Amino acid sequence: MGRHRIARLMRELGLRACSPVRCRVTTVNDPSLPVVENHLARQFTVPQPDQAWVGDITYIWTEQGWLYLAVVIDLFSRRVVGWSMADHLRTSLVLGALQAALGHRLPSDVGLIFHSDRGCQYASGDYRSYLERSGLTSSMSRRANCLDNAVAESFFSTLKRELVHRKEWESRATAHTTIAEWIEVFYNRQRLHSTLGYLSPVEFEKIHYAAQQQVA
């Protein structure tokens, strides 16, 4: 079948060809930087908020260039408790997300594990020092094992499938505003999660805290 005939048939069926997805490496390992044990060990279900957080970085292409998004997710409720966006991959990107989370959340009474991959941003001295000063226990995935951070990977997959790949971003500012609204207004407060009994993260936390008050 000729190319023009294929194109005509696709138009008749309402189909269009997929453009190649732009790729960008965000996990850069630096062998000179120390790594820590995988304390989380794929325990993605935890009994209370702020007991285990996971963090990761993804990228969004805009007509102005790449925009990078770092998030911190609470495993208890799958809520994005901190995020940061920038046009670079320096340590300040992931620090911004963690600082945003710690600006309104505190570690649980049994402590708080922060899990990430082995990227140089998370292994940097500045990041490790901030974790230690904040009383968080650092945990890292095993080498080249994305399943050790599956919840963060799943969040980014959802973000790109439901929002990012449906739009063409004219500027970083437009992407920043739209993604921030999607996280705070839709994902955290409206999107239903099967792992939460088809509740949103915010609603799931409200029910938990209400039950805690009744017990007290």
PDB file of C-alpha atoms in Angstrom:
ATOM      1  CA  MET A   1       0.000   0.000   0.000  1.00  0.00           C
ATOM      2  CA  GLY A   2       1.434   3.363  -1.042  1.00  0.00           C
ATOM      3  CA  ARG A   3       2.264   6.146   1.392  1.00  0.00           C
ATOM      4  CA  HIS A   4      -0.444   8.488   0.077  1.00  0.00           C
ATOM      5  CA  ARG A   5      -3.085   5.768   0.254  1.00  0.00           C
ATOM      6  CA  ILE A   6      -2.096   4.996   3.844  1.00  0.00           C
ATOM      7  CA  ALA A   7      -2.321   8.695   4.705  1.00  0.00           C
ATOM      8  CA  ARG A   8      -5.796   8.952   3.125  1.00  0.00           C
ATOM      9  CA  LEU A   9      -7.002   5.855   4.957  1.00  0.00           C
ATOM     10  CA  MET A  10      -5.715   7.217   8.279  1.00  0.00           C
ATOM     11  CA  ARG A  11      -7.561  10.500   7.696  1.00  0.00           C
ATOM     12  CA  GLU A  12     -10.774   8.615   6.908  1.00  0.00           C
ATOM     13  CA  LEU A  13     -10.419   6.647  10.147  1.00  0.00           C
ATOM     14  CA  GLY A  14      -9.627   9.744  12.173  1.00  0.00           C
ATOM     15  CA  LEU A  15      -6.106   8.552  12.955  1.00  0.00           C
ATOM     16  CA  ARG A  16      -2.817  10.409  12.935  1.00  0.00           C
ATOM     17  CA  ALA A  17       0.769   9.311  13.117  1.00  0.00           C
ATOM     18  CA  CYS A  18       2.572   9.583  16.447  1.00  0.00           C
ATOM     19  CA  SER A  19       5.573  11.857  16.548  1.00  0.00           C
ATOM     20  CA  PRO A  20       8.690  10.504  18.236  1.00  0.00           C
ATOM     21  CA  VAL A  21       8.686  11.266  21.969  1.00  0.00           C
ATOM     22  CA  ARG A  22      11.567  13.480  22.987  1.00  0.00           C
ATOM     23  CA  CYS A  23      13.705  11.836  25.649  1.00  0.00           C
ATOM     24  CA  ARG A  24      15.938  13.341  28.278  1.00  0.00           C
ATOM     25  CA  VAL A  25      18.093  11.593  30.873  1.00  0.00           C
ATOM     26  CA  THR A  26      17.451  12.906  34.389  1.00  0.00           C
ATOM     27  CA  THR A  27      19.183  10.227  36.476  1.00  0.00           C
ATOM     28  CA  VAL A  28      22.912  10.805  36.294  1.00  0.00           C
ATOM     29  CA  ASN A  29      24.988   8.661  38.632  1.00  0.00           C
ATOM     30  CA  ASP A  30      28.253  10.041  39.957  1.00  0.00           C
ATOM     31  CA  PRO A  31      30.469   7.193  41.218  1.00  0.00           C
ATOM     32  CA  SER A  32      32.368   9.631  43.429  1.00  0.00           C
ATOM     33  CA  LEU A  33      29.244  10.323  45.487  1.00  0.00           C
ATOM     34  CA  PRO A  34      28.129   7.952  48.260  1.00  0.00           C
ATOM     35  CA  VAL A  35      24.907   5.973  48.020  1.00  0.00           C
ATOM     36  CA  VAL A  36      22.815   4.598  50.862  1.00  0.00           C
ATOM     37  CA  GLU A  37      20.916   1.396  51.512  1.00  0.00           C
ATOM     38  CA  ASN A  38      17.445   0.786  50.128  1.00  0.00           C
ATOM     39  CA  HIS A  39      15.656   1.131  53.470  1.00  0.00           C
ATOM     40  CA  LEU A  40      12.241   1.407  51.810  1.00  0.00           C
ATOM     41  CA  ALA A  41      12.620  -2.028  50.171  1.00  0.00           C
ATOM     42  CA  ARG A  42       9.475  -1.556  48.062  1.00  0.00           C
ATOM     43  CA  GLN A  43       7.231  -1.148  51.106  1.00  0.00           C
ATOM     44  CA  PHE A  44       4.893   1.180  49.239  1.00  0.00           C
ATOM     45  CA  THR A  45       2.015   0.813  51.707  1.00  0.00           C
ATOM     46  CA  VAL A  46       2.549   2.534  55.060  1.00  0.00           C
ATOM     47  CA  PRO A  47       0.142   2.917  58.014  1.00  0.00           C
ATOM     48  CA  GLN A  48       0.317   6.679  58.564  1.00  0.00           C
ATOM     49  CA  PRO A  49       1.108   9.950  56.802  1.00  0.00           C
ATOM     50  CA  ASP A  50       4.649  11.313  56.648  1.00  0.00           C
ATOM     51  CA  GLN A  51       6.272   7.992  57.429  1.00  0.00           C
ATOM     52  CA  ALA A  52       7.689   7.404  53.947  1.00  0.00           C
ATOM     53  CA  TRP A  53       8.118   9.832  51.059  1.00  0.00           C
ATOM     54  CA  VAL A  54       9.473   9.174  47.582  1.00  0.00           C
ATOM     55  CA  GLY A  55      11.050  11.689  45.233  1.00  0.00           C
ATOM     56  CA  ASP A  56      11.983  11.784  41.575  1.00  0.00           C
ATOM     57  CA  ILE A  57      12.542  14.055  38.569  1.00  0.00           C
ATOM     58  CA  THR A  58      10.943  14.153  35.136  1.00  0.00           C
ATOM     59  CA  TYR A  59      11.147  16.426  32.116  1.00  0.00           C
ATOM     60  CA  ILE A  60       8.657  18.302  29.922  1.00  0.00           C
ATOM     61  CA  TRP A  61       9.497  19.655  26.491  1.00  0.00           C
ATOM     62  CA  THR A  62       8.386  23.199  25.631  1.00  0.00           C
ATOM     63  CA  GLU A  63       9.129  25.444  22.680  1.00  0.00           C
ATOM     64  CA  GLN A  64      11.536  27.310  24.972  1.00  0.00           C
ATOM     65  CA  GLY A  65      13.397  24.113  25.908  1.00  0.00           C
ATOM     66  CA  TRP A  66      13.211  21.571  28.705  1.00  0.00           C
ATOM     67  CA  LEU A  67      11.319  22.138  31.948  1.00  0.00           C
ATOM     68  CA  TYR A  68      12.205  19.810  34.822  1.00  0.00           C
ATOM     69  CA  LEU A  69       9.803  18.768  37.568  1.00  0.00           C
ATOM     70  CA  ALA A  70      10.848  17.302  40.923  1.00  0.00           C
ATOM     71  CA  VAL A  71       8.181  15.893  43.243  1.00  0.00           C
ATOM     72  CA  VAL A  72       7.875  14.475  46.750  1.00  0.00           C
ATOM     73  CA  ILE A  73       5.026  11.987  47.243  1.00  0.00           C
ATOM     74  CA  ASP A  74       3.670  10.664  50.539  1.00  0.00           C
ATOM     75  CA  LEU A  75       3.263   6.898  50.197  1.00  0.00           C
ATOM     76  CA  PHE A  76       0.406   6.806  52.696  1.00  0.00           C
ATOM     77  CA  SER A  77      -1.970   8.884  50.594  1.00  0.00           C
ATOM     78  CA  ARG A  78      -0.105   9.180  47.268  1.00  0.00           C
ATOM     79  CA  ARG A  79      -0.376  12.942  47.763  1.00  0.00           C
ATOM     80  CA  VAL A  80       2.211  15.189  46.144  1.00  0.00           C
ATOM     81  CA  VAL A  81       3.361  17.029  49.254  1.00  0.00           C
ATOM     82  CA  GLY A  82       6.131  19.007  47.567  1.00  0.00           C
ATOM     83  CA  TRP A  83       7.184  19.927  44.052  1.00  0.00           C
ATOM     84  CA  SER A  84       9.579  22.219  42.243  1.00  0.00           C
ATOM     85  CA  MET A  85      10.126  23.169  38.588  1.00  0.00           C
ATOM     86  CA  ALA A  86      13.135  24.711  36.871  1.00  0.00           C
ATOM     87  CA  ASP A  87      15.012  24.867  33.575  1.00  0.00           C
ATOM     88  CA  HIS A  88      17.978  22.970  35.045  1.00  0.00           C
ATOM     89  CA  LEU A  89      18.876  19.757  36.835  1.00  0.00           C
ATOM     90  CA  ARG A  90      20.950  21.213  39.647  1.00  0.00           C
ATOM     91  CA  THR A  91      20.543  20.044  43.240  1.00  0.00           C
ATOM     92  CA  SER A  92      18.443  23.122  44.028  1.00  0.00           C
ATOM     93  CA  LEU A  93      15.629  21.606  41.936  1.00  0.00           C
ATOM     94  CA  VAL A  94      15.174  18.593  44.228  1.00  0.00           C
ATOM     95  CA  LEU A  95      15.958  20.628  47.334  1.00  0.00           C
ATOM     96  CA  GLY A  96      13.132  22.981  46.424  1.00  0.00           C
ATOM     97  CA  ALA A  97      10.645  20.111  46.284  1.00  0.00           C
ATOM     98  CA  LEU A  98      11.774  18.729  49.646  1.00  0.00           C
ATOM     99  CA  GLN A  99      11.765  22.155  51.287  1.00  0.00           C
ATOM    100  CA  ALA A 100       8.238  22.734  49.988  1.00  0.00           C
ATOM    101  CA  ALA A 101       7.126  19.443  51.563  1.00  0.00           C
ATOM    102  CA  LEU A 102       8.774  20.172  54.898  1.00  0.00           C
ATOM    103  CA  GLY A 103       7.259  23.643  54.875  1.00  0.00           C
ATOM    104  CA  HIS A 104       3.854  22.188  55.759  1.00  0.00           C
ATOM    105  CA  ARG A 105       4.485  18.566  56.826  1.00  0.00           C
ATOM    106  CA  LEU A 106       6.392  17.029  59.728  1.00  0.00           C
ATOM    107  CA  PRO A 107       7.883  13.531  60.107  1.00  0.00           C
ATOM    108  CA  SER A 108       5.606  11.000  61.808  1.00  0.00           C
ATOM    109  CA  ASP A 109       6.236   9.912  65.372  1.00  0.00           C
ATOM    110  CA  VAL A 110       8.102   6.848  64.061  1.00  0.00           C
ATOM    111  CA  GLY A 111      10.296   8.917  61.761  1.00  0.00           C
ATOM    112  CA  LEU A 112      10.312   9.571  58.030  1.00  0.00           C
ATOM    113  CA  ILE A 113      12.110   7.743  55.232  1.00  0.00           C
ATOM    114  CA  PHE A 114      12.869   9.693  52.075  1.00  0.00           C
ATOM    115  CA  HIS A 115      13.465   7.413  49.086  1.00  0.00           C
ATOM    116  CA  SER A 116      14.911   8.351  45.696  1.00  0.00           C
ATOM    117  CA  ASP A 117      17.036   6.959  42.912  1.00  0.00           C
ATOM    118  CA  ARG A 118      20.825   7.289  42.893  1.00  0.00           C
ATOM    119  CA  GLY A 119      20.900  10.466  40.827  1.00  0.00           C
ATOM    120  CA  CYS A 120      23.714  12.894  41.584  1.00  0.00           C
ATOM    121  CA  GLN A 121      21.213  15.511  42.826  1.00  0.00           C
ATOM    122  CA  TYR A 122      19.972  13.191  45.577  1.00  0.00           C
ATOM    123  CA  ALA A 123      23.464  11.911  46.394  1.00  0.00           C
ATOM    124  CA  SER A 124      25.004  15.377  46.635  1.00  0.00           C
ATOM    125  CA  GLY A 125      26.465  16.633  49.883  1.00  0.00           C
ATOM    126  CA  ASP A 126      24.006  19.517  50.096  1.00  0.00           C
ATOM    127  CA  TYR A 127      21.009  17.225  49.748  1.00  0.00           C
ATOM    128  CA  ARG A 128      22.278  14.618  52.181  1.00  0.00           C
ATOM    129  CA  SER A 129      23.077  17.325  54.727  1.00  0.00           C
ATOM    130  CA  TYR A 130      19.579  18.779  54.427  1.00  0.00           C
ATOM    131  CA  LEU A 131      18.002  15.357  54.937  1.00  0.00           C
ATOM    132  CA  GLU A 132      20.116  14.795  58.041  1.00  0.00           C
ATOM    133  CA  ARG A 133      19.365  18.222  59.521  1.00  0.00           C
ATOM    134  CA  SER A 134      15.667  17.654  58.928  1.00  0.00           C
ATOM    135  CA  GLY A 135      15.711  14.288  60.696  1.00  0.00           C
ATOM    136  CA  LEU A 136      14.874  12.204  57.618  1.00  0.00           C
ATOM    137  CA  THR A 137      16.335   8.772  56.869  1.00  0.00           C
ATOM    138  CA  SER A 138      17.743   8.580  53.360  1.00  0.00           C
ATOM    139  CA  SER A 139      16.971   5.562  51.175  1.00  0.00           C
ATOM    140  CA  MET A 140      18.004   4.893  47.576  1.00  0.00           C
ATOM    141  CA  SER A 141      16.970   2.469  44.872  1.00  0.00           C
ATOM    142  CA  ARG A 142      19.311  -0.233  43.784  1.00  0.00           C
ATOM    143  CA  ARG A 143      21.387   0.473  40.709  1.00  0.00           C
ATOM    144  CA  ALA A 144      19.318   0.718  37.503  1.00  0.00           C
ATOM    145  CA  ASN A 145      16.182  -0.579  39.235  1.00  0.00           C
ATOM    146  CA  CYS A 146      13.259   1.748  38.541  1.00  0.00           C
ATOM    147  CA  LEU A 147      10.788  -0.611  40.259  1.00  0.00           C
ATOM    148  CA  ASP A 148      12.340   0.351  43.599  1.00  0.00           C
ATOM    149  CA  ASN A 149      10.734   3.762  43.067  1.00  0.00           C
ATOM    150  CA  ALA A 150       7.600   2.539  41.314  1.00  0.00           C
ATOM    151  CA  VAL A 151       5.149   4.986  42.923  1.00  0.00           C
ATOM    152  CA  ALA A 152       7.038   8.029  41.662  1.00  0.00           C
ATOM    153  CA  GLU A 153       7.409   6.417  38.233  1.00  0.00           C
ATOM    154  CA  SER A 154       3.666   5.727  38.178  1.00  0.00           C
ATOM    155  CA  PHE A 155       2.864   9.337  39.075  1.00  0.00           C
ATOM    156  CA  PHE A 156       4.963  10.666  36.209  1.00  0.00           C
ATOM    157  CA  SER A 157       3.361   8.177  33.827  1.00  0.00           C
ATOM    158  CA  THR A 158      -0.075   9.447  34.868  1.00  0.00           C
ATOM    159  CA  LEU A 159       0.982  13.085  34.538  1.00  0.00           C
ATOM    160  CA  LYS A 160       2.330  12.598  31.034  1.00  0.00           C
ATOM    161  CA  ARG A 161      -0.543  10.412  29.832  1.00  0.00           C
ATOM    162  CA  GLU A 162      -3.320  12.625  31.202  1.00  0.00           C
ATOM    163  CA  LEU A 163      -1.803  16.058  30.701  1.00  0.00           C
ATOM    164  CA  VAL A 164       1.665  16.556  29.227  1.00  0.00           C
ATOM    165  CA  HIS A 165       1.353  14.484  26.035  1.00  0.00           C
ATOM    166  CA  ARG A 166      -2.018  16.055  25.240  1.00  0.00           C
ATOM    167  CA  LYS A 167      -0.606  19.548  24.880  1.00  0.00           C
ATOM    168  CA  GLU A 168       2.033  21.466  22.994  1.00  0.00           C
ATOM    169  CA  TRP A 169       3.716  23.810  25.433  1.00  0.00           C
ATOM    170  CA  GLU A 170       4.595  27.236  24.032  1.00  0.00           C
ATOM    171  CA  SER A 171       6.624  28.293  27.041  1.00  0.00           C
ATOM    172  CA  ARG A 172       8.024  27.045  30.317  1.00  0.00           C
ATOM    173  CA  ALA A 173       5.806  29.542  32.159  1.00  0.00           C
ATOM    174  CA  THR A 174       2.651  28.105  30.584  1.00  0.00           C
ATOM    175  CA  ALA A 175       3.714  24.547  31.358  1.00  0.00           C
ATOM    176  CA  HIS A 176       4.643  25.524  34.934  1.00  0.00           C
ATOM    177  CA  THR A 177       1.255  27.095  35.630  1.00  0.00           C
ATOM    178  CA  THR A 178      -0.767  24.281  34.076  1.00  0.00           C
ATOM    179  CA  ILE A 179       1.190  21.468  35.737  1.00  0.00           C
ATOM    180  CA  ALA A 180       1.058  23.182  39.139  1.00  0.00           C
ATOM    181  CA  GLU A 181      -2.726  23.491  38.846  1.00  0.00           C
ATOM    182  CA  TRP A 182      -3.039  19.856  37.736  1.00  0.00           C
ATOM    183  CA  ILE A 183      -1.074  18.667  40.775  1.00  0.00           C
ATOM    184  CA  GLU A 184      -2.667  20.857  43.437  1.00  0.00           C
ATOM    185  CA  VAL A 185      -6.247  21.122  42.204  1.00  0.00           C
ATOM    186  CA  PHE A 186      -6.870  17.927  40.235  1.00  0.00           C
ATOM    187  CA  TYR A 187      -4.418  15.215  41.267  1.00  0.00           C
ATOM    188  CA  ASN A 188      -4.313  15.860  45.009  1.00  0.00           C
ATOM    189  CA  ARG A 189      -7.945  16.854  45.512  1.00  0.00           C
ATOM    190  CA  GLN A 190     -10.061  15.320  42.746  1.00  0.00           C
ATOM    191  CA  ARG A 191      -8.389  12.384  41.023  1.00  0.00           C
ATOM    192  CA  LEU A 192      -9.575   9.046  42.428  1.00  0.00           C
ATOM    193  CA  HIS A 193      -6.995   6.354  43.203  1.00  0.00           C
ATOM    194  CA  SER A 194      -7.795   2.656  43.181  1.00  0.00           C
ATOM    195  CA  THR A 195      -5.106   2.071  45.831  1.00  0.00           C
ATOM    196  CA  LEU A 196      -6.994   4.482  48.124  1.00  0.00           C
ATOM    197  CA  GLY A 197     -10.396   2.848  47.690  1.00  0.00           C
ATOM    198  CA  TYR A 198     -11.239   5.310  44.910  1.00  0.00           C
ATOM    199  CA  LEU A 199     -10.707   8.389  47.037  1.00  0.00           C
ATOM    200  CA  SER A 200      -8.520  11.376  46.291  1.00  0.00           C
ATOM    201  CA  PRO A 201      -5.308  11.785  48.328  1.00  0.00           C
ATOM    202  CA  VAL A 202      -6.694  14.757  50.247  1.00  0.00           C
ATOM    203  CA  GLU A 203      -9.968  12.960  51.037  1.00  0.00           C
ATOM    204  CA  PHE A 204      -8.069   9.849  52.102  1.00  0.00           C
ATOM    205  CA  GLU A 205      -6.015  11.908  54.561  1.00  0.00           C
ATOM    206  CA  LYS A 206      -9.112  13.689  55.906  1.00  0.00           C
ATOM    207  CA  ILE A 207     -10.759  10.363  56.709  1.00  0.00           C
ATOM    208  CA  HIS A 208      -7.594   9.146  58.423  1.00  0.00           C
ATOM    209  CA  TYR A 209      -7.251  12.239  60.606  1.00  0.00           C
ATOM    210  CA  ALA A 210     -10.955  12.200  61.481  1.00  0.00           C
ATOM    211  CA  ALA A 211     -10.628   8.579  62.640  1.00  0.00           C
ATOM    212  CA  GLN A 212      -7.560   9.488  64.689  1.00  0.00           C
ATOM    213  CA  GLN A 213      -9.459  12.245  66.480  1.00  0.00           C
ATOM    214  CA  GLN A 214     -12.274   9.860  67.338  1.00  0.00           C
ATOM    215  CA  VAL A 215      -9.801   7.414  68.880  1.00  0.00           C
ATOM    216  CA  ALA A 216      -8.173  10.212  70.880  1.00  0.00           C
TER     217      ALA A 216
END
